[in-house]
mmCIF file of C-alpha atoms in Angstrom:
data_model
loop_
_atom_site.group_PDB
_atom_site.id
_atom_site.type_symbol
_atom_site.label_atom_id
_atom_site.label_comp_id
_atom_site.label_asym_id
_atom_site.label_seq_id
_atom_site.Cartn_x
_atom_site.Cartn_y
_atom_site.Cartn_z
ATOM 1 C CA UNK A 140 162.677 144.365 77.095
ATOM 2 C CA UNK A 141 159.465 142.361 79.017
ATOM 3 C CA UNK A 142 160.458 139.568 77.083
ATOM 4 C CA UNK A 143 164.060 139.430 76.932
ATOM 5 C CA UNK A 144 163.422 139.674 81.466
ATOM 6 C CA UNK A 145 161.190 137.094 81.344
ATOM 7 C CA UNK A 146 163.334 135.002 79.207
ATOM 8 C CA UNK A 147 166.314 136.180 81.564
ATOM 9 C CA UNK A 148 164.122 134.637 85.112
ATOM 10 C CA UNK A 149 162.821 131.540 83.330
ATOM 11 C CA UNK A 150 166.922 130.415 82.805
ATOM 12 C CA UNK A 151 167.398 131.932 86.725
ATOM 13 C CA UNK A 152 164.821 129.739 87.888
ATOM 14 C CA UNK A 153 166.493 126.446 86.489
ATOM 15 C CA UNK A 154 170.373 127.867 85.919
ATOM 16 C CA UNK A 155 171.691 126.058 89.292
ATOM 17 C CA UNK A 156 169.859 122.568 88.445
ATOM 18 C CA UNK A 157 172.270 122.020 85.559
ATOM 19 C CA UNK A 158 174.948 121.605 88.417
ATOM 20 C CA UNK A 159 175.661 119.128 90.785
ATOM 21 C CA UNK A 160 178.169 121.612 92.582
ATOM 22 C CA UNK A 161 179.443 125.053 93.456
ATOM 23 C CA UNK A 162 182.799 126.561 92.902
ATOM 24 C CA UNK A 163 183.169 128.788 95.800
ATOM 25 C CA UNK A 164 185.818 131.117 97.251
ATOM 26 C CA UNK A 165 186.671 131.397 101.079
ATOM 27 C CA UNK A 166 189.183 133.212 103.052
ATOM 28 C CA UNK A 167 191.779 132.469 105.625
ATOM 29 C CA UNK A 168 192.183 134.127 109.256
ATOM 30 C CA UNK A 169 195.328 135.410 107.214
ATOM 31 C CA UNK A 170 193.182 136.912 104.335
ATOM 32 C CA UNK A 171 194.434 134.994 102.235
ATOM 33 C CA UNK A 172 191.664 133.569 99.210
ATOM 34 C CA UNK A 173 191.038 130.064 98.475
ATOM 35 C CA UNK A 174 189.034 128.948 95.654
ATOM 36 C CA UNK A 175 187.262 125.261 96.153
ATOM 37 C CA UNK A 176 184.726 123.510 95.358
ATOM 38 C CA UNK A 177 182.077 121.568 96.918
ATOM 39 C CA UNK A 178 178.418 119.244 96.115
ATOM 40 C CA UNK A 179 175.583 120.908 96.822
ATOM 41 C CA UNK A 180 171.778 120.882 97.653
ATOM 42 C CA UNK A 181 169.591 123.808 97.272
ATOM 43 C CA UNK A 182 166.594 124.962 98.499
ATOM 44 C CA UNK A 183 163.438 127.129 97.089
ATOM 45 C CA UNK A 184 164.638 130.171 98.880
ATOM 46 C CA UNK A 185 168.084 129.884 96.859
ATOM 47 C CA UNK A 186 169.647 128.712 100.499
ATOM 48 C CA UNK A 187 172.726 126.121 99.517
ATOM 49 C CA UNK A 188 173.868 123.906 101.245
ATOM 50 C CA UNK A 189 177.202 122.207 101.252
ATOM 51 C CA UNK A 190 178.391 118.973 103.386
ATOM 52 C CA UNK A 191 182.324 119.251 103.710
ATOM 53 C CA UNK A 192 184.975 117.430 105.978
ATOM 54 C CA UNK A 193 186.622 119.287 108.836
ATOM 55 C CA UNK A 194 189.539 118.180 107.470
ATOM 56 C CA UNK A 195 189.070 120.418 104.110
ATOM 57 C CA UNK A 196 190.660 124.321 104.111
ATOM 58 C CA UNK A 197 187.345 125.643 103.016
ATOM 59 C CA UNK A 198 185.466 124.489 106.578
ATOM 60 C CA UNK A 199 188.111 126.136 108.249
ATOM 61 C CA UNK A 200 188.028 129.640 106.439
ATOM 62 C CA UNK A 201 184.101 129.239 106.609
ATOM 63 C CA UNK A 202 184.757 128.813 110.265
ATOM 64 C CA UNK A 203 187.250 131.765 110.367
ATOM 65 C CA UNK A 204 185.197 134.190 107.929
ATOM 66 C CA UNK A 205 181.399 132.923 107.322
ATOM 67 C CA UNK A 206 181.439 134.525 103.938
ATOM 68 C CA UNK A 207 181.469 132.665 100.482
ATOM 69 C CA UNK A 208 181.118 133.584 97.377
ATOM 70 C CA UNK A 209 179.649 130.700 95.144
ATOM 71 C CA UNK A 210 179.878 130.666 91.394
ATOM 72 C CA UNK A 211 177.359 128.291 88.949
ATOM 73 C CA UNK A 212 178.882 128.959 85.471
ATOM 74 C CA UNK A 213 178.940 127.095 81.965
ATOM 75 C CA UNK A 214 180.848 124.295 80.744
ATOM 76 C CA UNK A 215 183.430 125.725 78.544
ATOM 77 C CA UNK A 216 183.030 123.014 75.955
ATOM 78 C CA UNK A 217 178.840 123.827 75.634
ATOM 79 C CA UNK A 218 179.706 127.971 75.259
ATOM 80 C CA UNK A 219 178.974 129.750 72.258
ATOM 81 C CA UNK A 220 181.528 132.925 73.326
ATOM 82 C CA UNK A 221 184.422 131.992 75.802
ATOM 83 C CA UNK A 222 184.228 135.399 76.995
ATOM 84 C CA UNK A 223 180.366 135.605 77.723
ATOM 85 C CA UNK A 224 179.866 131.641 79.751
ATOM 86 C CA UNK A 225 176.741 132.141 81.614
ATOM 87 C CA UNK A 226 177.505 132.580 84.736
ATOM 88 C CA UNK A 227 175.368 133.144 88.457
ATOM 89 C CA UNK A 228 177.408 134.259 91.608
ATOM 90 C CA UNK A 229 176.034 134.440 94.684
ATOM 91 C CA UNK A 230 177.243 136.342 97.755
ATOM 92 C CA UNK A 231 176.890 134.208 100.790
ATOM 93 C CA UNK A 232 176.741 134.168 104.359
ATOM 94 C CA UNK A 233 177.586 131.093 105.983
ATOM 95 C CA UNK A 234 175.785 129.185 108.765
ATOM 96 C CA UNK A 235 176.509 126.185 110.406
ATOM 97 C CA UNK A 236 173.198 123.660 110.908
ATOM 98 C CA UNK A 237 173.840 122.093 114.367
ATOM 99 C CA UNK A 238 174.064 118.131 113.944
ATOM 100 C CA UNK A 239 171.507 115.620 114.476
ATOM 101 C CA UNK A 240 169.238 118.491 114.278
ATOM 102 C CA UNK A 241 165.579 118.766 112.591
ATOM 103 C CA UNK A 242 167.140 120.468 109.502
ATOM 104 C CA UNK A 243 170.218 118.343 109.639
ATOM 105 C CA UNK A 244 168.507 115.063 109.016
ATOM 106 C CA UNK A 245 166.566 117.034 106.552
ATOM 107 C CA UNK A 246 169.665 117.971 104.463
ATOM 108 C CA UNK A 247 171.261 115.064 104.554
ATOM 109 C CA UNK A 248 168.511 113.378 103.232
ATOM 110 C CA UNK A 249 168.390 115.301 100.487
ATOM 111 C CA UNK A 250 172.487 114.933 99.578
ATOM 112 C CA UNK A 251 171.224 110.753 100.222
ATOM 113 C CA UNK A 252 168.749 111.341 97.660
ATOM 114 C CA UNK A 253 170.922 113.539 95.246
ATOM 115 C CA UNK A 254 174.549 111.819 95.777
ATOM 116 C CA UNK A 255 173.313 108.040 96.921
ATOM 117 C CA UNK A 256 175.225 105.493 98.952
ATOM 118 C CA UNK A 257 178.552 107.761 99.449
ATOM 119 C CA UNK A 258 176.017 109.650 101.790
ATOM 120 C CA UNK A 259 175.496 107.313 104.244
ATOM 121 C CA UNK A 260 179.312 106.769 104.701
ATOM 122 C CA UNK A 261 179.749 110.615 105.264
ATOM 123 C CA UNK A 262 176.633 110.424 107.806
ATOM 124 C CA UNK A 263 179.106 108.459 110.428
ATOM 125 C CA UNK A 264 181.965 110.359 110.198
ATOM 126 C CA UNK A 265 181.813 113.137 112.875
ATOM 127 C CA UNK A 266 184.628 116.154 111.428
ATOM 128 C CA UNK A 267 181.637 116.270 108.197
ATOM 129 C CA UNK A 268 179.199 119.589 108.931
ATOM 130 C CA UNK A 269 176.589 120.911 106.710
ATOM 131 C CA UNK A 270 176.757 124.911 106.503
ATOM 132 C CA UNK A 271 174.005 126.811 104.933
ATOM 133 C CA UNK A 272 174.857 129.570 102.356
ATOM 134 C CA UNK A 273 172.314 132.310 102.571
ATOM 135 C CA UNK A 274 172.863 134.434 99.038
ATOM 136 C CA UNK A 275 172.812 138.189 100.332
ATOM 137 C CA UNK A 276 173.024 139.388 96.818
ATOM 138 C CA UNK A 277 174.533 138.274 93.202
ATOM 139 C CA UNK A 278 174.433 138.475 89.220
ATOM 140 C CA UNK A 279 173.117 136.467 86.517
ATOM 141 C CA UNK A 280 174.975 136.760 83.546
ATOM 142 C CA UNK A 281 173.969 135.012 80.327
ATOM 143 C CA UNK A 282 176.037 137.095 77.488
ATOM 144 C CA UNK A 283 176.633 140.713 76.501
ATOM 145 C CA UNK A 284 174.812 143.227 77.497
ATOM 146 C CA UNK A 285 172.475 140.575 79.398
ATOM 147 C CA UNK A 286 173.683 140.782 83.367
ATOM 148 C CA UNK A 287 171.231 141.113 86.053
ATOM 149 C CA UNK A 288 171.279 141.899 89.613
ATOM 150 C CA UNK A 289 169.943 140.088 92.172
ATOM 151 C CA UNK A 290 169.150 141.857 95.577
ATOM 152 C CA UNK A 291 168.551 140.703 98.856
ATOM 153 C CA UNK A 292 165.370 142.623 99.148
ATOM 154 C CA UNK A 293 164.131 139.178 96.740
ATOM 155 C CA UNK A 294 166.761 136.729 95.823
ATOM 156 C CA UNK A 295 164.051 135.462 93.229
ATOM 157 C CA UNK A 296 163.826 138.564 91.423
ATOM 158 C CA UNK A 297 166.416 139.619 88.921
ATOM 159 C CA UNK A 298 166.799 143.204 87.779
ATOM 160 C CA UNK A 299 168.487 144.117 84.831
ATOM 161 C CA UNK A 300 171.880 146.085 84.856
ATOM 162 C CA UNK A 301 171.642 149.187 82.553
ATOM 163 C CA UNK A 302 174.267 151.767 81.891
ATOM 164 C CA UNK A 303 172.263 153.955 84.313
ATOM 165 C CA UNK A 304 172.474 151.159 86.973
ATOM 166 C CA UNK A 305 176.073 150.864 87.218
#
């Protein structure tokens, strides 16, 4: 059981590297869901970071509701079982990083250095905003009977989901 945990962080640790972005679901001032997607950077605390247009419905409902849940999960072409993809959701809240700022320039460097040219384009245009996603809590799941939780208390730390857990 040691092992099969230790196994289980190991493909944590590097699970969101494989992607170069989130799938994420928003709401509207209406309650009403909206599924998306969006590039991403992320940082060692598990803090993502997104860089969307004004324009897009997602940036609105963030506005609206500063709760996202983002989902990292396997190609269906590279899965062995269709109904066990490997999957991590986070639970997010959502925070704005004020433009220009120290962090800002920070960020953006890092989409520059991840995304290239495209990024310097987006840097003029004023409706684009970076929003942090702080993971409250989520679940790592790499096949049956392997799902983990993953608690606020450490975001780095999974546990593992037992019959007793649930």
């Amino acid at each position: 059981m040691i092992d099969q945990l230790k196994k289980a962080q190991a493909e944590y640790e590097k699970f969101p590297s494989e992607f170069t972005s989130i799938i994420m679901s928003t709401i509207s001032k209406e309650g009403i869901p909206d599924a998306s997607y969006a590039p991403f950077v992320i940082d060692d605390d598990k803090n993502i970071y997104i860089y969307v247009s004004g324009l897009a419905t997602h940036t609105q409902n963030i506005h609206n509701h500063p709760f996202v849940s983002v989902l990292f999960i396997e190609d269906e072409v590279k899965t062995k079982q269709i109904f066990a993809r490997r999957r991590l959701n986070f639970n997010c809240t959502a925070n704005l990083v004020e433009r220009e700022s120290e962090k800002w320039q920070q960020i953006v460097d890092k989409f520059e250095i991840r995304f290239g040219e495209l990024i310097s384009t987006l840097r003029s245009l004023p409706d684009f905003r970076i929003f942090q996603l702080t993971p409250q809590n989520g679940r790592f799941v790499i096949g049956f009977g392997a799902a983990y939780n993953i608690s606020s208390d450490n975001i780095n730390q999974l546990v593992q989901i037992t019959k007793e857990s649930l």
